[in-house]
Tab-separated table of C-alpha atoms in Angstrom:
chain	number	residue	atom	x	y	z
A	1	MET	CA	91.058	-20.516	6.295
A	2	THR	CA	90.533	-22.413	3.052
A	3	GLU	CA	93.455	-24.689	3.869
A	4	GLN	CA	91.936	-25.515	7.265
A	5	VAL	CA	88.584	-26.427	5.729
A	6	LYS	CA	90.244	-28.634	3.111
A	7	GLN	CA	91.730	-30.656	5.952
A	8	VAL	CA	88.258	-31.573	7.184
A	9	ALA	CA	86.443	-31.725	3.830
A	10	GLU	CA	86.142	-35.487	4.033
A	11	GLN	CA	84.414	-35.008	7.393
A	12	GLU	CA	81.570	-33.119	5.709
A	13	VAL	CA	82.444	-29.613	6.911
A	14	THR	CA	82.152	-27.172	4.018
A	15	LEU	CA	83.507	-23.642	3.836
A	16	LEU	CA	80.920	-21.076	2.732
A	17	PRO	CA	82.462	-18.439	0.423
A	18	GLU	CA	82.067	-14.940	1.859
A	19	GLY	CA	80.611	-16.538	4.991
A	20	ASN	CA	80.419	-14.497	8.173
A	21	ILE	CA	78.678	-14.086	11.497
A	22	ALA	CA	75.302	-13.328	9.854
A	23	THR	CA	75.376	-16.342	7.517
A	24	PRO	CA	73.352	-18.627	9.853
A	25	GLN	CA	69.593	-18.219	9.458
A	26	GLY	CA	67.888	-15.626	11.634
A	27	PHE	CA	70.936	-13.456	12.322
A	28	THR	CA	71.681	-9.921	11.132
A	29	ALA	CA	74.689	-7.747	11.915
A	30	GLY	CA	75.932	-4.249	11.239
A	31	GLY	CA	78.377	-1.528	12.164
A	32	VAL	CA	78.597	2.272	12.201
A	33	HIS	CA	80.941	5.104	13.119
A	34	CYS	CA	79.754	6.644	16.391
A	35	GLY	CA	82.732	8.928	17.013
A	36	ILE	CA	84.851	7.062	19.564
A	37	ARG	CA	87.522	6.614	16.900
A	38	LYS	CA	88.454	9.363	14.488
A	39	THR	CA	87.164	7.919	11.244
A	40	LYS	CA	86.885	4.128	11.520
A	41	LEU	CA	83.758	2.123	12.261
A	42	ASP	CA	83.607	1.687	16.026
A	43	PHE	CA	80.172	0.368	17.011
A	44	GLY	CA	78.652	-2.937	15.916
A	45	TRP	CA	75.774	-5.244	16.671
A	46	VAL	CA	74.468	-8.766	16.089
A	47	TYR	CA	70.776	-9.625	16.366
A	48	SER	CA	68.900	-12.922	16.376
A	49	GLU	CA	65.232	-13.093	15.347
A	50	VAL	CA	64.592	-15.311	18.363
A	51	PRO	CA	66.356	-15.682	21.735
A	52	ALA	CA	69.422	-17.869	21.254
A	53	THR	CA	70.923	-20.384	23.647
A	54	THR	CA	74.234	-18.822	24.643
A	55	ALA	CA	77.576	-19.964	26.061
A	56	GLY	CA	80.579	-17.864	26.975
A	57	VAL	CA	84.247	-18.130	27.895
A	58	TYR	CA	85.962	-15.151	29.518
A	59	THR	CA	89.388	-13.754	30.350
A	60	ILE	CA	91.260	-15.106	33.368
A	61	ASN	CA	92.633	-11.620	34.087
A	62	THR	CA	91.689	-10.528	37.635
A	63	PHE	CA	90.702	-7.088	36.328
A	64	GLN	CA	87.619	-8.133	34.385
A	65	ALA	CA	86.115	-5.190	32.537
A	66	ALA	CA	82.597	-3.956	33.302
A	67	PRO	CA	81.068	-5.235	30.012
A	68	LEU	CA	82.149	-8.787	30.842
A	69	LYS	CA	80.472	-8.634	34.250
A	70	VAL	CA	77.228	-7.322	32.772
A	71	THR	CA	77.204	-9.875	29.944
A	72	GLN	CA	77.896	-12.765	32.311
A	73	GLU	CA	74.961	-11.567	34.429
A	74	SER	CA	72.720	-11.481	31.339
A	75	ILE	CA	73.619	-15.010	30.351
A	76	LYS	CA	73.214	-16.418	33.857
A	77	SER	CA	69.699	-14.990	34.052
A	78	GLY	CA	68.403	-17.463	31.486
A	79	GLN	CA	71.184	-18.647	29.174
A	80	LYS	CA	69.526	-16.782	26.301
A	81	ILE	CA	70.808	-13.803	24.315
A	82	GLN	CA	69.077	-12.109	21.405
A	83	ALA	CA	71.077	-8.908	20.881
A	84	LEU	CA	74.805	-8.140	21.121
A	85	LEU	CA	76.398	-4.674	21.085
A	86	VAL	CA	80.143	-4.041	20.764
A	87	ASN	CA	82.167	-0.827	20.786
A	88	SER	CA	85.842	-0.417	19.962
A	89	GLY	CA	88.243	2.336	20.994
A	90	ILE	CA	87.460	2.333	24.730
A	91	ALA	CA	87.569	-0.855	26.839
A	92	ASN	CA	85.542	0.373	29.841
A	93	ALA	CA	88.026	-1.497	32.045
A	94	CYS	CA	89.324	-0.277	35.432
A	95	THR	CA	86.594	2.370	35.456
A	96	GLY	CA	85.018	1.571	38.826
A	97	GLU	CA	81.381	2.023	39.716
A	98	GLN	CA	80.845	4.538	36.933
A	99	GLY	CA	82.123	2.044	34.379
A	100	LEU	CA	79.714	-0.591	35.646
A	101	ALA	CA	76.836	1.888	35.564
A	102	ASP	CA	77.772	2.845	31.999
A	103	ALA	CA	77.835	-0.815	30.984
A	104	TYR	CA	74.333	-1.327	32.395
A	105	GLN	CA	73.176	1.816	30.582
A	106	MET	CA	74.654	0.562	27.319
A	107	ARG	CA	72.769	-2.698	27.786
A	108	LYS	CA	69.533	-0.852	28.615
A	109	TRP	CA	69.721	1.394	25.537
A	110	GLY	CA	70.577	-1.577	23.338
A	111	ALA	CA	67.684	-3.655	24.657
A	112	ALA	CA	65.299	-0.800	23.931
A	113	ALA	CA	66.641	-0.378	20.399
A	114	PHE	CA	66.167	-4.067	19.634
A	115	ARG	CA	62.920	-4.285	21.607
A	116	VAL	CA	64.166	-7.208	23.680
A	117	PRO	CA	64.454	-7.677	27.461
A	118	GLU	CA	67.638	-6.333	29.037
A	119	GLN	CA	68.618	-9.823	30.204
A	120	PHE	CA	68.577	-10.945	26.545
A	121	THR	CA	71.202	-8.328	25.670
A	122	ALA	CA	74.986	-8.809	25.764
A	123	ILE	CA	77.627	-6.095	25.477
A	124	ALA	CA	81.362	-6.000	24.861
A	125	SER	CA	83.996	-3.269	24.651
A	126	THR	CA	87.594	-3.192	23.459
A	127	GLY	CA	90.281	-0.555	23.317
A	128	LEU	CA	92.052	1.744	25.757
A	129	ILE	CA	91.967	0.715	29.433
A	130	GLY	CA	91.123	3.219	32.172
A	131	GLU	CA	89.063	5.647	30.108
A	132	PRO	CA	85.313	6.088	30.690
A	133	LEU	CA	82.906	5.274	27.897
A	134	PRO	CA	81.792	8.389	26.003
A	135	MET	CA	78.133	7.649	26.613
A	136	GLU	CA	76.777	10.273	24.242
A	137	LYS	CA	78.682	8.560	21.433
A	138	ILE	CA	77.488	5.115	22.541
A	139	LYS	CA	73.911	6.425	22.478
A	140	TYR	CA	74.480	7.884	19.015
A	141	GLY	CA	75.701	4.501	17.778
A	142	ILE	CA	72.713	2.698	19.266
A	143	ASP	CA	70.334	5.227	17.722
A	144	GLN	CA	71.728	4.282	14.296
A	145	ILE	CA	70.854	0.602	14.657
A	146	GLN	CA	68.717	-0.528	11.772
A	147	LEU	CA	67.616	-4.127	11.556
A	148	GLN	CA	67.716	-4.972	7.875
A	149	THR	CA	67.497	-8.152	5.880
A	150	ASN	CA	70.602	-7.330	3.834
A	151	ASN	CA	73.894	-8.536	5.245
A	152	LEU	CA	75.982	-5.819	6.901
A	153	ALA	CA	78.243	-8.294	8.669
A	154	THR	CA	81.390	-6.930	7.016
A	155	ARG	CA	80.677	-3.635	8.768
A	156	PHE	CA	80.348	-5.472	12.077
A	157	GLY	CA	83.679	-7.200	11.440
A	158	LYS	CA	85.356	-3.832	10.892
A	159	ALA	CA	83.621	-2.044	13.774
A	160	ILE	CA	85.094	-4.345	16.440
A	161	LEU	CA	88.736	-3.931	15.369
A	162	THR	CA	91.404	-1.933	17.232
A	163	THR	CA	95.006	-2.323	16.021
A	164	ASP	CA	93.983	-5.181	13.721
A	165	THR	CA	94.865	-4.703	10.066
A	166	ARG	CA	91.911	-6.679	8.694
A	167	GLU	CA	88.589	-8.200	9.663
A	168	LYS	CA	88.377	-11.856	10.598
A	169	ALA	CA	85.314	-13.808	9.494
A	170	ILE	CA	84.296	-17.322	8.465
A	171	ALA	CA	81.267	-19.571	8.104
A	172	VAL	CA	80.929	-23.303	7.481
A	173	GLU	CA	78.048	-25.619	6.698
A	174	ILE	CA	77.238	-29.146	7.863
A	175	GLU	CA	74.186	-31.376	7.484
A	176	ILE	CA	72.411	-32.747	10.546
A	177	ASP	CA	69.005	-34.479	10.663
A	178	GLY	CA	68.651	-33.730	6.958
A	179	GLN	CA	68.944	-29.978	7.622
A	180	LYS	CA	71.682	-27.627	6.435
A	181	ILE	CA	73.247	-26.012	9.489
A	182	SER	CA	75.612	-23.043	9.422
A	183	ILE	CA	78.179	-21.888	11.944
A	184	GLY	CA	79.584	-18.376	11.463
A	185	GLY	CA	82.017	-16.230	13.354
A	186	ALA	CA	83.855	-12.944	13.666
A	187	ALA	CA	86.822	-12.006	15.824
A	188	LYS	CA	89.195	-9.216	16.686
A	189	GLY	CA	92.635	-9.396	18.201
A	190	SER	CA	96.101	-8.222	17.287
A	191	GLY	CA	98.020	-7.259	20.418
A	192	MET	CA	97.903	-8.228	24.097
A	193	ILE	CA	97.374	-11.837	22.969
A	194	HIS	CA	98.376	-14.787	25.136
A	195	PRO	CA	97.045	-18.302	25.807
A	196	ASN	CA	94.238	-18.823	28.303
A	197	MET	CA	91.895	-16.266	26.773
A	198	ALA	CA	93.940	-13.494	25.398
A	199	THR	CA	93.214	-10.021	24.250
A	200	MET	CA	90.514	-10.816	21.828
A	201	LEU	CA	86.838	-10.860	21.216
A	202	SER	CA	85.210	-13.644	19.256
A	203	PHE	CA	81.533	-14.062	18.480
A	204	ILE	CA	80.098	-17.247	16.979
A	205	THR	CA	76.593	-17.881	15.709
A	206	THR	CA	74.774	-20.988	14.556
A	207	ASP	CA	71.233	-21.704	13.408
A	208	ALA	CA	71.428	-25.161	14.987
A	209	ALA	CA	69.294	-26.062	17.985
A	210	VAL	CA	71.737	-27.062	20.737
A	211	GLU	CA	71.134	-28.090	24.336
A	212	GLU	CA	72.485	-25.468	26.753
A	213	GLY	CA	74.937	-27.646	28.694
A	214	ALA	CA	76.273	-29.298	25.549
A	215	LEU	CA	76.865	-25.919	23.888
A	216	SER	CA	78.803	-24.654	26.893
A	217	SER	CA	80.876	-27.818	27.114
A	218	ALA	CA	81.698	-27.790	23.395
A	219	LEU	CA	82.736	-24.133	23.430
A	220	LYS	CA	85.020	-24.611	26.429
A	221	ASP	CA	86.629	-27.746	24.980
A	222	ILE	CA	87.291	-26.163	21.595
A	223	THR	CA	88.464	-22.855	23.079
A	224	ASN	CA	91.168	-24.820	24.890
A	225	THR	CA	92.538	-26.171	21.599
A	226	SER	CA	92.074	-23.006	19.513
A	227	PHE	CA	91.841	-19.553	21.123
A	228	ASN	CA	93.778	-20.675	24.191
A	229	MET	CA	96.607	-21.934	21.976
A	230	ILE	CA	97.574	-18.604	20.414
A	231	THR	CA	99.956	-15.897	21.551
A	232	VAL	CA	101.365	-12.663	20.192
A	233	ASP	CA	103.069	-10.929	23.093
A	234	GLY	CA	102.414	-12.752	26.366
A	235	ASP	CA	99.827	-10.300	27.737
A	236	THR	CA	96.319	-11.406	28.754
A	237	SER	CA	93.710	-8.651	28.454
A	238	THR	CA	90.903	-7.458	30.726
A	239	ASN	CA	88.140	-7.700	28.112
A	240	ASP	CA	88.547	-11.067	26.412
A	241	MET	CA	85.405	-12.951	25.602
A	242	VAL	CA	84.128	-15.706	23.338
A	243	LEU	CA	80.351	-15.814	22.974
A	244	MET	CA	78.373	-18.383	21.017
A	245	LEU	CA	74.687	-18.032	20.129
A	246	ALA	CA	72.553	-20.931	18.831
A	247	ASN	CA	69.055	-19.870	17.729
A	248	GLY	CA	67.668	-23.169	16.352
A	249	LYS	CA	66.328	-21.628	13.118
A	250	ALA	CA	67.681	-24.523	11.026
A	251	GLY	CA	64.963	-26.780	12.387
A	252	ASN	CA	67.106	-29.733	13.450
A	253	GLN	CA	66.394	-31.968	16.413
A	254	GLN	CA	68.115	-30.440	19.422
A	255	LEU	CA	71.769	-31.413	19.525
A	256	HIS	CA	73.261	-32.864	22.683
A	257	GLU	CA	76.282	-34.958	23.584
A	258	GLY	CA	74.383	-38.182	22.872
A	259	HIS	CA	73.194	-37.114	19.407
A	260	PRO	CA	74.707	-39.261	16.618
A	261	ASP	CA	75.955	-36.134	14.804
A	262	TRP	CA	77.335	-34.379	17.875
A	263	SER	CA	80.935	-35.025	16.814
A	264	LEU	CA	80.205	-33.526	13.388
A	265	PHE	CA	78.817	-30.368	14.992
A	266	LYS	CA	81.932	-30.087	17.164
A	267	GLN	CA	84.131	-30.554	14.090
A	268	GLY	CA	82.360	-27.669	12.387
A	269	LEU	CA	82.744	-25.489	15.467
A	270	ALA	CA	86.416	-26.455	15.742
A	271	VAL	CA	87.052	-25.383	12.140
A	272	VAL	CA	85.508	-21.974	12.828
A	273	CYS	CA	87.352	-21.403	16.113
A	274	GLU	CA	90.716	-22.612	14.854
A	275	ALA	CA	90.481	-20.521	11.700
A	276	LEU	CA	89.642	-17.379	13.677
A	277	ALA	CA	92.397	-18.116	16.209
A	278	LYS	CA	94.977	-18.503	13.455
A	279	GLU	CA	93.845	-15.265	11.829
A	280	ILE	CA	94.339	-13.455	15.141
A	281	ALA	CA	97.848	-14.879	15.423
A	282	ARG	CA	98.611	-14.044	11.793
A	283	ASP	CA	97.455	-10.457	12.364
A	284	GLY	CA	99.560	-9.899	15.485
A	285	GLU	CA	100.815	-6.354	15.905
A	286	GLY	CA	103.766	-5.873	13.601
A	287	ALA	CA	103.725	-9.535	12.549
A	288	THR	CA	105.131	-10.681	9.234
A	289	LYS	CA	104.721	-14.444	9.685
A	290	LEU	CA	102.247	-16.959	11.080
A	291	VAL	CA	104.131	-19.464	13.236
A	292	GLU	CA	102.756	-22.908	14.051
A	293	VAL	CA	104.334	-25.056	16.755
A	294	GLN	CA	103.511	-28.764	16.683
A	295	VAL	CA	104.507	-30.881	19.659
A	296	GLU	CA	104.149	-34.648	19.845
A	297	GLY	CA	105.613	-37.426	21.956
A	298	ALA	CA	104.690	-35.729	25.252
A	299	GLU	CA	103.538	-37.628	28.332
A	300	SER	CA	100.048	-36.106	27.922
A	301	ASP	CA	98.147	-33.652	25.759
A	302	GLN	CA	98.292	-31.186	28.638
A	303	ALA	CA	102.079	-31.441	28.736
A	304	ALA	CA	102.257	-30.992	24.975
A	305	ARG	CA	100.135	-27.831	25.246
A	306	ALA	CA	102.458	-26.399	27.882
A	307	VAL	CA	105.549	-27.101	25.779
A	308	SER	CA	104.033	-25.676	22.606
A	309	LYS	CA	102.945	-22.550	24.491
A	310	ALA	CA	106.440	-22.126	25.947
A	311	ILE	CA	107.980	-22.254	22.469
A	312	ILE	CA	105.461	-19.969	20.761
A	313	SER	CA	105.616	-17.461	23.649
A	314	SER	CA	109.402	-17.128	23.667
A	315	ASN	CA	110.455	-13.670	22.514
A	316	LEU	CA	113.844	-15.092	21.551
A	317	VAL	CA	112.239	-17.739	19.343
A	318	LYS	CA	109.923	-15.122	17.820
A	319	THR	CA	112.751	-12.696	17.042
A	320	ALA	CA	114.859	-15.480	15.538
A	321	ILE	CA	112.003	-16.369	13.205
A	322	HIS	CA	111.587	-12.709	12.258
A	323	GLY	CA	115.264	-12.618	11.324
A	324	ALA	CA	115.099	-16.021	9.564
A	325	ASP	CA	117.775	-17.304	11.941
A	326	ALA	CA	117.700	-21.080	12.484
A	327	ASN	CA	118.699	-20.657	16.125
A	328	TRP	CA	117.307	-23.940	17.446
A	329	GLY	CA	119.006	-23.397	20.820
A	330	ARG	CA	116.248	-20.944	21.710
A	331	ILE	CA	113.648	-23.647	21.068
A	332	ILE	CA	115.513	-26.129	23.257
A	333	THR	CA	115.680	-23.515	26.019
A	334	ALA	CA	111.929	-22.886	25.874
A	335	ILE	CA	111.215	-26.620	26.061
A	336	GLY	CA	113.504	-26.855	29.087
A	337	TYR	CA	111.702	-24.182	31.091
A	338	SER	CA	108.189	-25.307	30.148
A	339	GLY	CA	107.878	-27.070	33.493
A	340	GLN	CA	107.009	-30.390	31.832
A	341	PRO	CA	108.853	-33.719	32.160
A	342	VAL	CA	111.267	-33.976	29.230
A	343	ASP	CA	114.089	-36.410	28.499
A	344	PRO	CA	116.748	-34.266	26.759
A	345	ASP	CA	118.147	-37.330	24.989
A	346	LYS	CA	114.872	-37.990	23.167
A	347	VAL	CA	114.000	-34.530	21.840
A	348	SER	CA	114.017	-33.889	18.081
A	349	ILE	CA	113.265	-30.561	16.365
A	350	SER	CA	112.563	-29.619	12.758
A	351	LEU	CA	112.100	-26.207	11.166
A	352	GLY	CA	109.635	-27.124	8.440
A	353	PRO	CA	111.385	-29.862	6.439
A	354	VAL	CA	114.792	-29.145	7.958
A	355	LEU	CA	115.809	-31.415	10.846
A	356	VAL	CA	118.071	-29.485	13.249
A	357	VAL	CA	118.078	-31.647	16.415
A	358	ASN	CA	117.808	-35.438	16.617
A	359	ASN	CA	117.533	-37.252	19.946
A	360	GLY	CA	118.920	-34.285	21.844
A	361	MET	CA	121.935	-33.736	19.585
A	362	PRO	CA	122.478	-31.136	16.857
A	363	VAL	CA	122.635	-32.454	13.325
A	364	SER	CA	124.366	-31.006	10.327
A	365	PHE	CA	121.874	-29.119	8.186
A	366	ASP	CA	121.813	-26.752	5.239
A	367	GLU	CA	121.772	-23.251	6.762
A	368	ALA	CA	120.731	-21.676	3.461
A	369	ALA	CA	117.773	-24.047	3.108
A	370	ALA	CA	116.701	-23.352	6.695
A	371	LYS	CA	116.931	-19.604	6.120
A	372	ASP	CA	114.922	-19.840	2.909
A	373	TYR	CA	112.228	-21.750	4.769
A	374	LEU	CA	112.107	-19.227	7.641
A	375	LEU	CA	111.670	-16.379	5.149
A	376	GLN	CA	108.244	-17.759	4.195
A	377	ASP	CA	104.997	-16.235	5.467
A	378	ASN	CA	103.992	-19.481	7.217
A	379	VAL	CA	106.554	-21.172	9.442
A	380	SER	CA	106.158	-24.497	11.236
A	381	ILE	CA	108.261	-25.767	14.145
A	382	HIS	CA	107.890	-29.470	14.856
A	383	THR	CA	109.084	-30.988	18.130
A	384	ASP	CA	109.005	-34.681	19.060
A	385	LEU	CA	109.657	-35.256	22.767
A	386	GLY	CA	109.832	-39.022	22.274
A	387	SER	CA	108.236	-39.826	25.629
A	388	GLY	CA	104.548	-40.550	25.026
A	389	THR	CA	101.458	-40.022	22.891
A	390	GLY	CA	100.501	-36.484	23.947
A	391	LYS	CA	100.305	-33.870	21.206
A	392	ALA	CA	99.212	-30.263	20.709
A	393	THR	CA	99.494	-27.356	18.292
A	394	ALA	CA	99.936	-23.677	19.132
A	395	TRP	CA	99.989	-20.603	16.893
A	396	GLY	CA	101.691	-17.250	17.108
A	397	CYS	CA	103.751	-14.833	15.075
A	398	ASP	CA	107.186	-13.354	14.803
A	399	LEU	CA	108.213	-10.339	16.892
A	400	SER	CA	109.187	-7.388	14.729
A	401	TYR	CA	110.387	-3.821	15.164
A	402	ASP	CA	106.873	-2.641	14.342
A	403	TYR	CA	105.459	-4.259	17.489
A	404	VAL	CA	107.464	-1.831	19.601
A	405	ARG	CA	106.515	1.107	17.368
A	406	ILE	CA	102.783	0.317	17.581
A	407	ASN	CA	102.715	-0.151	21.341
A	408	ALA	CA	105.097	2.663	22.222
A	409	SER	CA	102.492	5.130	20.939
A	410	TYR	CA	99.233	3.233	21.546
A	411	ARG	CA	97.541	6.071	23.459
A	412	THR	CA	98.559	8.724	20.942
């Protein structure tokens, strides 16, 4: 994350050490163990002192889980959210009418605990699909909610995890209208990750005042170049959600698309979203490497996105990287089936600093140097299609033996 912020330092986006989802003014967060999982924290919350303008992006999976439906209803009722509750361990997906009733009950209990209207309350769940929520445990978790001034955001970050190996958090600061504005975030995601909203939850907060339509537009735009550009295993989940809350506590003039600092706000949001997206990719189930695929020279940015997704999603590319095998033929194959217009005679590919294909033809390269590069924790694949100005970047991970081990026994 530090590296990402350094790239935009000259654009006045500053990383806040130990920053998290409760860094922006007026937000608190926490997490407890309610008993859904054996010993780990499994119930978390975020609270804003005042109702916050809210925007959301949701999974494209046809089987949308009950919590997503209830949260979308809450947001549509007034575009304001003040309290968020999240449980891990059980997804409350494919649970029928009972699952929907349980989601409404979870929202009702949470609203009462925070003393806010039900329509100002959002909920989310993650975990095993097809199992009903253990409502007595959900109620126990809600009964433990304590709004405190001290920062318990690290507990929130842990409470939302499933197969993740670590929490994912960040906060940045920018200056707008002479006011310091913070943007913070937390995310979970490790398996069932694929572009176009993958198996993940991400929650973003800011103390900036932002116009409703502008906030929604910014979140959608930046999701398309961050969260929608990661993959671990090609599966898109039933519970994916990105929510952003802006409570205006910083005291700035309301931001909108015509505000002179609107681009700066979007840069700050992009840093947060991209950093969280990369952390999800880095923490893929069984992963040992973060893989970045850069594509340029496409006919359009959309085409470049499709090509980069095809490469990063290829199991053959991912296994080759895990084995530090410079098998560039697998990359060529992925480009070829991406469905995008490509001139084979113009394509060039590099593995980090090692050029392996130039204008569609293999070049002689140092196999040992390529292997040494692929053994690193961060691997970059660069592809130039030589046909235009479109470009995009996607992130993923290698595919290891541990991925099969983790998912072969997920329910046990």
